[in-house]
Tab-separated table of C-alpha atoms and ligand atoms in Angstrom:
chain	number	residue	atom	x	y	z
A	1	MET	CA	10.039	18.304	29.525
A	2	LYS	CA	14.153	19.347	29.453
A	3	ARG	CA	14.536	15.457	29.912
A	4	SER	CA	12.567	14.158	27.281
A	5	ILE	CA	14.108	16.694	25.085
A	6	ILE	CA	17.470	15.185	25.513
A	7	LEU	CA	15.709	11.930	25.104
A	8	LEU	CA	14.488	12.916	21.953
A	9	ALA	CA	17.124	14.032	20.424
A	10	THR	CA	19.426	11.088	21.466
A	11	ALA	CA	16.714	8.786	20.298
A	12	ILE	CA	17.255	11.489	16.565
A	13	VAL	CA	21.001	10.760	16.907
A	14	LEU	CA	21.065	6.971	17.105
A	15	PHE	CA	17.985	5.892	15.071
A	16	GLY	CA	17.941	8.542	13.335
A	17	CYS	CA	18.316	7.173	9.937
A	18	GLY	CA	14.652	5.777	10.697
A	19	LYS	CA	12.151	8.118	8.917
A	20	HIS	CA	14.314	11.175	9.924
A	21	GLN	CA	16.294	12.890	8.028
A	22	CYS	CA	19.936	11.422	8.546
A	23	ASN	CA	22.451	14.627	9.730
A	24	PRO	CA	25.270	14.518	8.718
A	25	ILE	CA	24.357	12.005	5.786
A	26	ASP	CA	28.271	10.104	5.925
A	27	THR	CA	27.028	8.561	8.990
A	28	CYS	CA	24.041	7.412	8.486
A	29	PRO	CA	24.143	3.727	9.815
A	30	GLU	CA	21.454	2.425	7.200
A	31	LEU	CA	24.224	3.658	4.297
A	32	ASP	CA	26.641	2.152	6.246
A	33	GLN	CA	25.042	-1.254	6.182
A	34	LEU	CA	24.652	-0.808	2.562
A	35	VAL	CA	27.860	-0.135	1.609
A	36	ALA	CA	29.034	-3.159	3.809
A	37	GLN	CA	26.600	-5.228	1.922
A	38	CYS	CA	27.740	-3.964	-1.367
A	39	HIS	CA	31.745	-4.251	-0.785
A	40	GLN	CA	31.349	-7.649	0.842
A	41	LEU	CA	29.088	-8.942	-2.089
A	42	HIS	CA	30.854	-7.111	-5.249
A	43	PRO	CA	34.066	-9.609	-5.437
A	44	ASN	CA	31.876	-12.863	-5.669
A	45	ALA	CA	28.954	-11.504	-7.630
A	46	PHE	CA	29.119	-14.705	-10.032
A	47	GLY	CA	26.285	-15.068	-11.163
A	48	TYR	CA	24.810	-11.740	-13.653
A	49	PRO	CA	26.169	-11.120	-16.918
A	50	VAL	CA	27.561	-7.923	-15.244
A	51	ASN	CA	31.070	-6.065	-15.319
A	52	GLN	CA	32.175	-5.400	-11.396
A	53	ARG	CA	35.812	-3.831	-12.812
A	54	SER	CA	33.366	0.143	-13.573
A	55	ALA	CA	36.235	2.043	-14.993
A	56	LEU	CA	34.508	5.216	-14.256
A	57	HIS	CA	36.340	6.548	-11.106
A	58	GLU	CA	38.218	8.897	-12.588
A	59	PHE	CA	34.870	10.194	-14.526
A	60	TYR	CA	33.141	11.270	-11.772
A	61	ARG	CA	36.117	12.941	-10.403
A	62	TRP	CA	36.138	15.250	-13.337
A	63	TYR	CA	32.266	15.125	-13.463
A	64	ILE	CA	32.294	16.697	-9.775
A	65	ASN	CA	35.485	19.142	-10.586
A	66	SER	CA	33.533	20.329	-13.905
A	67	GLY	CA	30.407	21.193	-12.039
A	68	LEU	CA	28.503	19.354	-14.575
A	69	ASP	CA	26.675	17.750	-11.449
A	70	THR	CA	24.190	20.926	-10.784
A	71	VAL	CA	23.505	20.730	-14.503
A	72	ASN	CA	20.711	19.102	-15.561
A	73	MET	CA	21.400	17.264	-18.581
A	74	ASN	CA	18.926	15.319	-20.922
A	75	ASN	CA	19.492	13.485	-23.963
A	76	VAL	CA	15.448	13.993	-25.492
A	77	GLY	CA	15.821	14.111	-29.124
A	78	ASP	CA	17.192	12.539	-31.730
A	79	PRO	CA	20.821	12.285	-31.687
A	80	TRP	CA	21.579	13.002	-34.927
A	81	GLU	CA	19.644	16.087	-35.709
A	82	GLN	CA	19.448	19.589	-33.817
A	83	SER	CA	16.890	19.556	-30.732
A	84	SER	CA	15.782	22.791	-29.076
A	85	TYR	CA	16.772	20.936	-26.148
A	86	LEU	CA	20.715	22.338	-25.711
A	87	LEU	CA	21.465	21.206	-22.366
A	88	SER	CA	22.802	17.593	-24.078
A	89	THR	CA	25.391	15.478	-25.148
A	90	HIS	CA	24.367	14.506	-28.629
A	91	PRO	CA	27.547	15.301	-30.564
A	92	PHE	CA	29.362	12.108	-27.745
A	93	GLU	CA	26.637	10.000	-28.335
A	94	VAL	CA	26.646	10.190	-32.091
A	95	GLU	CA	30.839	9.499	-31.562
A	96	VAL	CA	29.512	6.480	-29.319
A	97	LEU	CA	27.137	5.298	-32.185
A	98	GLU	CA	29.542	6.005	-34.624
A	99	TYR	CA	31.855	4.030	-33.095
A	100	PHE	CA	30.380	0.899	-32.419
A	101	GLY	CA	27.869	0.505	-35.244
A	102	PRO	CA	30.779	-0.893	-37.678
A	103	MET	CA	31.830	-3.327	-35.266
A	104	TYR	CA	28.180	-4.203	-36.122
A	105	GLY	CA	28.784	-4.271	-39.574
A	106	PHE	CA	26.684	-0.716	-40.268
A	107	ASP	CA	28.602	1.524	-42.443
A	108	LYS	CA	28.631	5.523	-41.121
A	109	ASP	CA	26.782	6.504	-44.214
A	110	ASN	CA	23.577	4.280	-43.332
A	111	LEU	CA	24.019	4.178	-39.595
A	112	TRP	CA	21.249	5.575	-36.952
A	113	GLY	CA	20.985	4.701	-33.291
A	114	ILE	CA	20.519	5.896	-29.909
A	115	ILE	CA	21.823	5.407	-25.966
A	116	THR	CA	19.620	3.589	-24.951
A	117	ASN	CA	17.897	2.935	-21.410
A	118	SER	CA	18.768	-0.457	-21.199
A	119	GLY	CA	19.274	-4.066	-22.925
A	120	THR	CA	14.968	-4.292	-22.934
A	121	ASP	CA	14.914	-0.302	-24.433
A	122	GLY	CA	16.844	-1.943	-27.068
A	123	ASN	CA	15.040	-4.740	-27.869
A	124	ASN	CA	11.639	-2.901	-27.804
A	125	HIS	CA	13.054	-0.539	-30.924
A	126	GLY	CA	13.778	-3.691	-32.428
A	127	ILE	CA	10.197	-5.024	-31.983
A	128	TYR	CA	8.788	-1.874	-32.780
A	129	PHE	CA	10.774	-1.094	-35.409
A	130	GLY	CA	10.936	-4.062	-37.671
A	131	ALA	CA	6.808	-4.011	-37.027
A	132	ASN	CA	6.479	-0.846	-37.799
A	133	LEU	CA	8.652	-1.725	-41.516
A	134	LEU	CA	7.443	-4.549	-42.471
A	135	GLN	CA	3.483	-3.233	-41.605
A	136	MET	CA	4.434	-0.150	-44.171
A	137	GLN	CA	5.858	-2.136	-46.871
A	138	THR	CA	3.229	-4.886	-46.969
A	139	GLY	CA	0.663	-3.253	-45.128
A	140	GLN	CA	0.230	-6.451	-42.831
A	141	LEU	CA	1.723	-7.102	-39.558
A	142	PRO	CA	4.149	-9.544	-38.962
A	143	ILE	CA	4.222	-12.574	-37.016
A	144	VAL	CA	7.600	-12.132	-34.127
A	145	TYR	CA	9.214	-15.342	-34.059
A	146	VAL	CA	11.483	-15.895	-31.036
A	147	SER	CA	12.754	-19.147	-29.071
A	148	ASP	CA	11.565	-20.314	-25.531
A	149	GLU	CA	14.965	-19.804	-24.506
A	150	ALA	CA	15.304	-16.398	-25.512
A	151	HIS	CA	15.322	-13.194	-22.527
A	152	TYR	CA	12.058	-12.998	-21.592
A	153	SER	CA	12.102	-9.002	-22.542
A	154	ASN	CA	11.435	-10.364	-26.169
A	155	ALA	CA	8.052	-12.223	-25.281
A	156	ARG	CA	6.930	-9.253	-22.992
A	157	LEU	CA	7.240	-6.537	-25.472
A	158	CYS	CA	5.134	-8.382	-28.103
A	159	ASP	CA	2.308	-8.823	-25.943
A	160	LEU	CA	2.870	-4.552	-24.768
A	161	GLN	CA	3.284	-4.512	-28.380
A	162	ASN	CA	-0.160	-6.492	-28.917
A	163	LEU	CA	1.996	-8.396	-32.082
A	164	GLU	CA	1.175	-11.905	-32.866
A	165	LEU	CA	4.235	-14.129	-30.794
A	166	ARG	CA	5.090	-17.358	-31.927
A	167	LEU	CA	7.863	-19.416	-29.413
A	168	ILE	CA	10.076	-21.612	-31.396
A	169	LYS	CA	11.510	-25.031	-29.923
A	170	THR	CA	15.351	-24.461	-28.754
A	171	ASP	CA	17.586	-27.664	-28.598
A	172	SER	CA	18.781	-29.243	-25.411
A	173	MET	CA	21.919	-26.455	-25.407
A	174	GLY	CA	18.798	-23.779	-25.858
A	175	ARG	CA	19.536	-22.926	-29.717
A	176	MET	CA	16.274	-22.047	-31.296
A	177	SER	CA	15.991	-24.835	-33.507
A	178	PRO	CA	15.352	-24.178	-37.301
A	179	GLU	CA	12.946	-27.226	-37.665
A	180	ASP	CA	10.696	-25.691	-35.781
A	181	LEU	CA	10.607	-22.174	-36.748
A	182	GLU	CA	9.957	-23.937	-40.241
A	183	LYS	CA	6.901	-25.450	-39.192
A	184	GLN	CA	6.347	-22.634	-37.271
A	185	LEU	CA	6.803	-20.112	-39.897
A	186	ASP	CA	3.555	-18.756	-41.281
A	187	PRO	CA	4.949	-17.226	-44.729
A	188	SER	CA	1.405	-15.460	-46.016
A	189	ARG	CA	2.329	-13.384	-43.054
A	190	PRO	CA	5.467	-10.865	-42.948
A	191	CYS	CA	8.056	-11.999	-40.505
A	192	LEU	CA	10.067	-10.666	-37.796
A	193	VAL	CA	12.551	-12.643	-35.948
A	194	VAL	CA	14.165	-11.983	-33.065
A	195	TYR	CA	17.440	-13.901	-32.609
A	196	ALA	CA	19.317	-14.625	-29.484
A	197	MET	CA	22.620	-13.686	-28.539
A	198	GLY	CA	22.634	-15.734	-26.128
A	199	SER	CA	19.988	-17.105	-24.457
A	200	THR	CA	19.241	-16.257	-21.030
A	201	PHE	CA	20.390	-19.400	-18.857
A	202	LYS	CA	22.245	-21.494	-21.044
A	203	GLY	CA	24.082	-18.600	-22.909
A	204	ALA	CA	23.231	-19.879	-26.471
A	205	ILE	CA	23.418	-17.905	-29.283
A	206	ASP	CA	20.688	-19.025	-32.033
A	207	ASP	CA	22.116	-20.471	-35.244
A	208	MET	CA	21.530	-17.486	-37.572
A	209	GLU	CA	23.084	-18.739	-40.962
A	210	ALA	CA	20.836	-22.057	-40.185
A	211	LEU	CA	17.725	-20.286	-39.298
A	212	ASN	CA	17.940	-17.781	-42.149
A	213	ALA	CA	18.615	-20.604	-44.303
A	214	VAL	CA	14.825	-21.415	-42.959
A	215	LEU	CA	13.501	-18.067	-43.875
A	216	ASP	CA	15.459	-18.296	-46.990
A	217	LYS	CA	12.736	-20.611	-48.842
A	218	HIS	CA	10.084	-18.478	-48.307
A	219	PRO	CA	8.659	-15.490	-50.218
A	220	MET	CA	7.479	-13.369	-47.271
A	221	PRO	CA	9.747	-9.837	-46.126
A	222	VAL	CA	11.437	-10.583	-43.191
A	223	TYR	CA	13.330	-8.264	-40.506
A	224	ARG	CA	15.314	-9.695	-38.111
A	225	HIS	CA	16.814	-8.200	-34.392
A	226	VAL	CA	19.312	-9.442	-32.146
A	227	ASP	CA	19.540	-9.045	-28.643
A	228	ALA	CA	22.759	-8.857	-28.044
A	229	ALA	CA	22.641	-7.273	-24.583
A	230	LEU	CA	25.526	-9.430	-23.367
A	231	PHE	CA	27.627	-11.279	-26.099
A	232	GLY	CA	27.053	-8.097	-27.915
A	233	GLY	CA	29.717	-6.498	-26.055
A	234	TYR	CA	32.734	-8.886	-26.018
A	235	LEU	CA	32.188	-10.490	-29.643
A	236	PRO	CA	32.955	-7.601	-32.062
A	237	PHE	CA	36.587	-7.839	-29.572
A	238	THR	CA	37.088	-11.445	-30.533
A	239	GLN	CA	37.954	-13.428	-33.602
A	240	TYR	CA	34.117	-14.622	-33.850
A	241	LYS	CA	33.144	-10.856	-34.853
A	242	ASP	CA	31.267	-11.900	-38.144
A	243	MET	CA	28.844	-13.575	-35.693
A	244	VAL	CA	27.672	-9.329	-34.657
A	245	ASN	CA	28.002	-8.264	-38.167
A	246	SER	CA	25.008	-7.356	-40.229
A	247	LYS	CA	25.815	-8.075	-43.600
A	248	LYS	CA	26.947	-11.745	-42.580
A	249	MET	CA	23.961	-12.179	-40.542
A	250	ARG	CA	21.553	-10.402	-42.623
A	251	PHE	CA	20.329	-8.573	-39.267
A	252	GLN	CA	18.432	-4.681	-39.368
A	253	SER	CA	19.440	-4.308	-35.634
A	254	ILE	CA	20.433	-5.008	-32.500
A	255	SER	CA	20.738	-4.151	-28.697
A	256	VAL	CA	23.235	-4.428	-26.265
A	257	SER	CA	24.004	-3.658	-23.009
A	258	GLY	CA	25.526	-0.875	-21.469
A	259	HIS	CA	26.350	-2.170	-17.584
A	260	LYS	CA	27.033	-5.866	-19.028
A	261	PHE	CA	30.763	-5.860	-20.485
A	262	PHE	CA	31.517	-2.137	-20.555
A	263	GLY	CA	31.204	-2.307	-17.407
A	264	ILE	CA	28.990	1.020	-16.924
A	265	ASP	CA	27.340	1.306	-13.574
A	266	SER	CA	23.810	2.021	-14.211
A	267	PRO	CA	21.569	0.657	-16.985
A	268	SER	CA	22.319	1.624	-20.211
A	269	GLY	CA	22.664	0.448	-23.833
A	270	LEU	CA	23.125	0.552	-27.911
A	271	PHE	CA	20.179	0.438	-29.931
A	272	ILE	CA	21.913	0.284	-33.985
A	273	THR	CA	20.179	0.453	-36.986
A	274	SER	CA	20.687	1.624	-40.489
A	275	ARG	CA	19.699	4.817	-41.178
A	276	GLU	CA	17.326	2.909	-44.387
A	277	VAL	CA	15.139	1.639	-41.279
A	278	TYR	CA	14.809	4.498	-39.233
A	279	ASP	CA	13.908	6.727	-42.518
A	280	LYS	CA	10.822	3.984	-43.251
A	281	GLN	CA	9.201	4.217	-39.268
A	282	ALA	CA	5.871	6.937	-39.638
A	283	SER	CA	7.234	10.829	-38.871
A	284	TYR	CA	6.160	12.280	-35.416
A	285	ASP	CA	6.894	15.142	-35.642
A	286	ILE	CA	6.698	16.929	-32.150
A	287	PRO	CA	6.859	20.556	-32.281
A	288	TYR	CA	7.748	21.803	-28.488
A	289	LEU	CA	11.051	19.214	-29.352
A	290	ASN	CA	11.611	21.067	-32.752
A	291	ALA	CA	12.228	17.428	-33.188
A	292	ASP	CA	10.745	14.065	-35.087
A	293	MET	CA	10.209	11.810	-31.910
A	294	LYS	CA	10.715	8.218	-34.490
A	295	MET	CA	12.687	6.457	-31.207
A	296	ILE	CA	10.391	5.290	-28.405
A	297	ASN	CA	11.534	7.488	-25.396
A	298	CYS	CA	11.337	11.118	-24.424
A	299	SER	CA	13.817	12.009	-22.170
A	300	ARG	CA	17.040	10.181	-22.478
A	301	ASP	CA	19.913	9.924	-19.946
A	302	ALA	CA	23.054	12.259	-20.778
A	303	VAL	CA	25.569	11.384	-18.400
A	304	GLN	CA	25.401	7.592	-20.272
A	305	ALA	CA	26.520	9.049	-23.383
A	306	LEU	CA	29.134	10.619	-21.760
A	307	LYS	CA	30.338	7.986	-19.902
A	308	PHE	CA	30.578	5.610	-22.936
A	309	TRP	CA	32.034	7.993	-24.245
A	310	TRP	CA	34.802	7.963	-21.899
A	311	LEU	CA	35.532	4.228	-21.639
A	312	ILE	CA	36.022	4.693	-25.402
A	313	LYS	CA	38.291	7.111	-24.870
A	314	HIS	CA	40.189	5.226	-21.829
A	315	ILE	CA	39.701	1.472	-22.279
A	316	GLY	CA	39.175	1.090	-26.071
A	317	THR	CA	39.560	-1.474	-28.409
A	318	GLU	CA	42.746	-2.969	-26.757
A	319	GLN	CA	41.890	-3.237	-23.793
A	320	TRP	CA	38.392	-4.878	-24.307
A	321	SER	CA	39.919	-7.384	-27.151
A	322	GLU	CA	42.263	-8.235	-24.479
A	323	GLN	CA	39.441	-7.921	-21.635
A	324	ALA	CA	37.034	-10.096	-24.200
A	325	THR	CA	40.112	-12.864	-24.493
A	326	ALA	CA	40.950	-13.303	-21.214
A	327	MET	CA	37.004	-13.826	-20.447
A	328	LEU	CA	36.860	-16.591	-22.414
A	329	GLU	CA	39.975	-18.385	-21.446
A	330	CYS	CA	38.571	-18.005	-18.135
A	331	THR	CA	35.581	-19.891	-18.846
A	332	GLN	CA	37.477	-21.984	-20.036
A	333	TYR	CA	39.861	-22.722	-17.096
A	334	MET	CA	36.360	-22.848	-14.800
A	335	LYS	CA	34.864	-25.590	-16.808
A	336	ALA	CA	37.909	-27.676	-16.737
A	337	GLU	CA	38.493	-27.031	-13.145
A	338	MET	CA	34.526	-27.941	-12.749
A	339	ASP	CA	35.321	-31.036	-14.598
A	340	LYS	CA	38.419	-31.826	-12.523
A	341	ILE	CA	36.260	-31.944	-9.404
A	342	GLY	CA	33.318	-34.002	-10.880
A	343	TRP	CA	30.922	-31.491	-10.716
A	344	PRO	CA	28.368	-31.394	-13.796
A	345	CYS	CA	29.075	-28.496	-15.676
A	346	TRP	CA	28.103	-26.953	-19.394
A	347	CYS	CA	29.372	-24.303	-21.433
A	348	ASN	CA	28.162	-23.407	-25.026
A	349	GLU	CA	30.674	-22.546	-27.685
A	350	TYR	CA	31.213	-18.876	-27.916
A	351	SER	CA	29.473	-18.642	-24.629
A	352	ASN	CA	31.219	-17.001	-21.007
A	353	THR	CA	28.182	-18.273	-19.181
A	354	ILE	CA	28.753	-22.060	-17.787
A	355	PHE	CA	25.162	-23.831	-15.944
A	356	PHE	CA	25.879	-26.455	-14.235
A	357	ARG	CA	24.370	-28.600	-11.248
A	358	ARG	CA	23.131	-26.683	-8.500
A	359	PRO	CA	25.171	-26.673	-5.337
A	360	SER	CA	23.867	-25.209	-1.803
A	361	GLN	CA	22.261	-22.266	-0.962
A	362	ALA	CA	24.805	-21.090	1.123
A	363	ILE	CA	27.180	-21.137	-2.183
A	364	VAL	CA	24.020	-19.584	-4.430
A	365	ASN	CA	24.217	-16.981	-1.861
A	366	LYS	CA	27.819	-16.090	-1.353
A	367	TYR	CA	28.376	-16.116	-4.960
A	368	SER	CA	24.583	-14.715	-5.745
A	369	LEU	CA	24.400	-17.657	-8.231
A	370	ALA	CA	21.087	-17.286	-11.032
A	371	CYS	CA	19.183	-20.728	-10.754
A	372	GLY	CA	17.326	-22.563	-13.042
A	373	HIS	CA	15.991	-25.616	-13.532
A	374	ASN	CA	15.694	-28.715	-16.293
A	375	ASP	CA	15.414	-32.384	-16.005
A	376	MET	CA	17.139	-32.767	-19.171
A	377	PHE	CA	20.170	-31.370	-17.495
A	378	GLY	CA	19.522	-33.650	-14.294
A	379	GLY	CA	16.570	-31.129	-12.514
A	380	ASP	CA	18.524	-28.064	-10.287
A	381	LEU	CA	20.681	-25.271	-11.802
A	382	ALA	CA	22.846	-22.765	-11.496
A	383	HIS	CA	25.135	-20.721	-13.671
A	384	VAL	CA	28.266	-18.439	-13.423
A	385	VAL	CA	29.100	-15.839	-16.462
A	386	VAL	CA	32.575	-15.203	-16.361
A	387	MET	CA	32.837	-11.239	-16.545
A	388	GLN	CA	36.781	-9.762	-15.881
A	389	HIS	CA	36.388	-9.449	-12.486
A	390	VAL	CA	36.203	-13.559	-12.396
A	391	ASN	CA	39.532	-14.024	-12.991
A	392	HIS	CA	41.305	-17.210	-11.692
A	393	GLU	CA	42.241	-16.346	-8.606
A	394	ALA	CA	37.872	-15.887	-7.929
A	395	ILE	CA	37.984	-19.133	-9.785
A	396	ASP	CA	39.662	-20.755	-7.558
A	397	ARG	CA	37.787	-19.454	-4.262
A	398	PHE	CA	34.726	-20.853	-5.835
A	399	ILE	CA	36.004	-24.013	-6.908
A	400	ALA	CA	37.267	-24.905	-3.171
A	401	ASP	CA	34.162	-23.662	-1.736
A	402	LEU	CA	32.447	-26.629	-4.327
A	403	LYS	CA	35.408	-29.265	-3.629
A	404	ALA	CA	34.201	-28.980	-0.003
A	405	GLU	CA	30.979	-29.574	-0.532
A	406	ASN	CA	31.747	-32.449	-2.826
A	407	LYS	CA	33.112	-34.556	0.034
B	501	PLP	C1	20.782	-8.694	-19.790
B	501	PLP	C2	19.078	-9.258	-21.283
B	501	PLP	C3	18.393	-8.694	-21.560
B	501	PLP	C4	17.960	-7.348	-20.726
B	501	PLP	O1	18.836	-6.500	-20.590
B	501	PLP	P1	19.261	-5.174	-19.526
B	501	PLP	O2	19.935	-4.271	-20.443
B	501	PLP	O3	18.446	-5.716	-18.446
B	501	PLP	O4	16.901	-5.127	-20.012
B	501	PLP	C5	18.143	-9.371	-22.715
B	501	PLP	N1	18.744	-10.080	-23.675
B	501	PLP	C6	19.367	-10.465	-23.575
B	501	PLP	C7	20.252	-11.810	-24.524
B	501	PLP	C8	20.505	-10.366	-21.866
B	501	PLP	O5	21.725	-11.021	-20.940
């Protein structure tokens, strides 16, 4: 009897993390394995548009020291109004939106937005707000136009919102075709167009000026939403900033991810529009929140707003500009190095995404590459997104691996 208890106790210590509680938690082998795997993959995470140089270490230190880790905060409600849930970071959220709004061409006195759960959440709001606005103006639901290389969330969200969708063809580099838009446009219905900035695999930016010129030829009311999850992070900090300017490109809303360029370590994002668009949404007065809940979500993450605010204060415009410039320079460097070893590769203008002939599965795994297929470019492809951690040294490592395979 005693022996079996000892055996059982030993088993719990050795295999304690199976279905039992880890005790103490910091010696749990399952967690150790996770940590080892993350540290191994981290420096070579090239395939997805995520800044792996998260700058939140000091934030976490402050957060724990402040004791806020024991407080369950929530940004439920409209950050611009006083809601009844006071354990929120709404004033910080508004400050973040007032920092970013003007970068996308929205004036502070005609600005509305929220910190979202993700880029997809921002697209959901853009499509929802656009459809509601057009329906209110015309009594008709719009047709949604989006390119066939745009992020899949847009088509999915049209399905979810039960909106008629027309997928517009793209040119070989992934930009929405103005000719096909013209062909598929139904001017008897309002138009809700989602511009891709950029397309998922090739990193193409829809040519908004050319597409707007097509729309201008027709009398129907138009709402433009820009899906700028990745590019909307860095373009405002470059010489190409006009491309994400709502006044220049005439869009009504934009969605940007927080975990991509900005390096927030969990999914988050910005949805920004004008006060004018927001005010025309149907009211959803919810007495128990003492709030008009025109946005889709009830609960929203209060800590994300603090992280964004922290990054504005600790990284800010100057460093983000340096990072954006360096990323585009590194993209050029990587493209040139691949050209030098004769590895077929392509890159769109303004883009930090390089797509190329797919290397071996070993390299795909080692660098967490995202894969695609396109017969126009010779078949199997992969891509790299040159984020802040993909510097010259990391690129040289990658090129050496490709070269070894190219022999
Ligand atoms: C990443 C991305 C999305 C999805 O954003 P999430 O933040 O992952 O939901 C949508 N559109 C584009 C253009 C993207 O790059």
